[in-house]
PDB file of C-alpha atoms in Angstrom:
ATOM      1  CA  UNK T  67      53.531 -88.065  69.193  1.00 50.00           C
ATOM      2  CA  UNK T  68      57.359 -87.623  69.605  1.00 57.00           C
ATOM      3  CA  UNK T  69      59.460 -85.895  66.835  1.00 59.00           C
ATOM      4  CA  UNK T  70      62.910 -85.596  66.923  1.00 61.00           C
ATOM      5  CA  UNK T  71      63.552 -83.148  70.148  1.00 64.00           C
ATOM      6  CA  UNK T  72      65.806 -80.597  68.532  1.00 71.00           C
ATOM      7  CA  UNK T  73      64.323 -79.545  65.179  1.00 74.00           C
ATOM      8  CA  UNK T  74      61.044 -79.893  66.157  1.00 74.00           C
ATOM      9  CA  UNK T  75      61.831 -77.393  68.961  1.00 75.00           C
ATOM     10  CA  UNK T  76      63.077 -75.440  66.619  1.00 82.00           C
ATOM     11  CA  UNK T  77      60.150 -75.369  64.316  1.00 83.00           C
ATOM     12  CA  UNK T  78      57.531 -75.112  67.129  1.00 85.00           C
ATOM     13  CA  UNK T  79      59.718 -72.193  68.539  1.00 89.00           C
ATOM     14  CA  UNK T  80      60.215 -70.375  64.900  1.00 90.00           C
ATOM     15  CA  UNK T  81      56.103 -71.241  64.197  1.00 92.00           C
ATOM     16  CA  UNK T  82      55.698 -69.704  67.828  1.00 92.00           C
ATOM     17  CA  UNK T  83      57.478 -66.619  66.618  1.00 95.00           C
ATOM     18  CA  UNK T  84      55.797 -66.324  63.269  1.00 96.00           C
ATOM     19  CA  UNK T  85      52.091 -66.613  64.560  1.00 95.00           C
ATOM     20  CA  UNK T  86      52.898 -64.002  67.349  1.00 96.00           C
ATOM     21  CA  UNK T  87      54.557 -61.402  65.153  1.00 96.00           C
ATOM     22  CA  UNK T  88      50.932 -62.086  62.497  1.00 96.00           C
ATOM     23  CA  UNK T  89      48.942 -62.181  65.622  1.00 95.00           C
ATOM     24  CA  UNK T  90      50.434 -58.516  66.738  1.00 95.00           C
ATOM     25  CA  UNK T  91      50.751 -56.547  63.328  1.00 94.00           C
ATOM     26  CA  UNK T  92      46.693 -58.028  63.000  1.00 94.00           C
ATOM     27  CA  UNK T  93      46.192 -56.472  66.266  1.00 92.00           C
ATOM     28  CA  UNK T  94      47.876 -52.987  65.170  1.00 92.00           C
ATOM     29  CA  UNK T  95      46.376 -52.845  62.440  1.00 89.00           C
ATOM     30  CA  UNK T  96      42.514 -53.610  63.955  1.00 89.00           C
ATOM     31  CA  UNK T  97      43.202 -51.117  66.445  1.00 87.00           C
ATOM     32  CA  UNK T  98      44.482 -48.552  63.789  1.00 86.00           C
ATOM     33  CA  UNK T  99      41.016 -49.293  62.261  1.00 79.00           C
TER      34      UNK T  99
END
């Protein structure tokens, strides 16, 4: 399923970004723990 190339790079890159930074502050956090 094709979006349109640009923004949807965009999106996936800023979604990318978003779930990483969650992803590592969960980490910290479960290791602070």
């Amino acid at each position: 399923m094709l979006r349109l190339g640009s923004t949807s790079m965009k999106f996936d890159t800023l979604f990318l970004k978003q779930t990483l930074s969650i992803v590592s502050s969960l980490g910290s956090l479960a290791y602070a723990l």
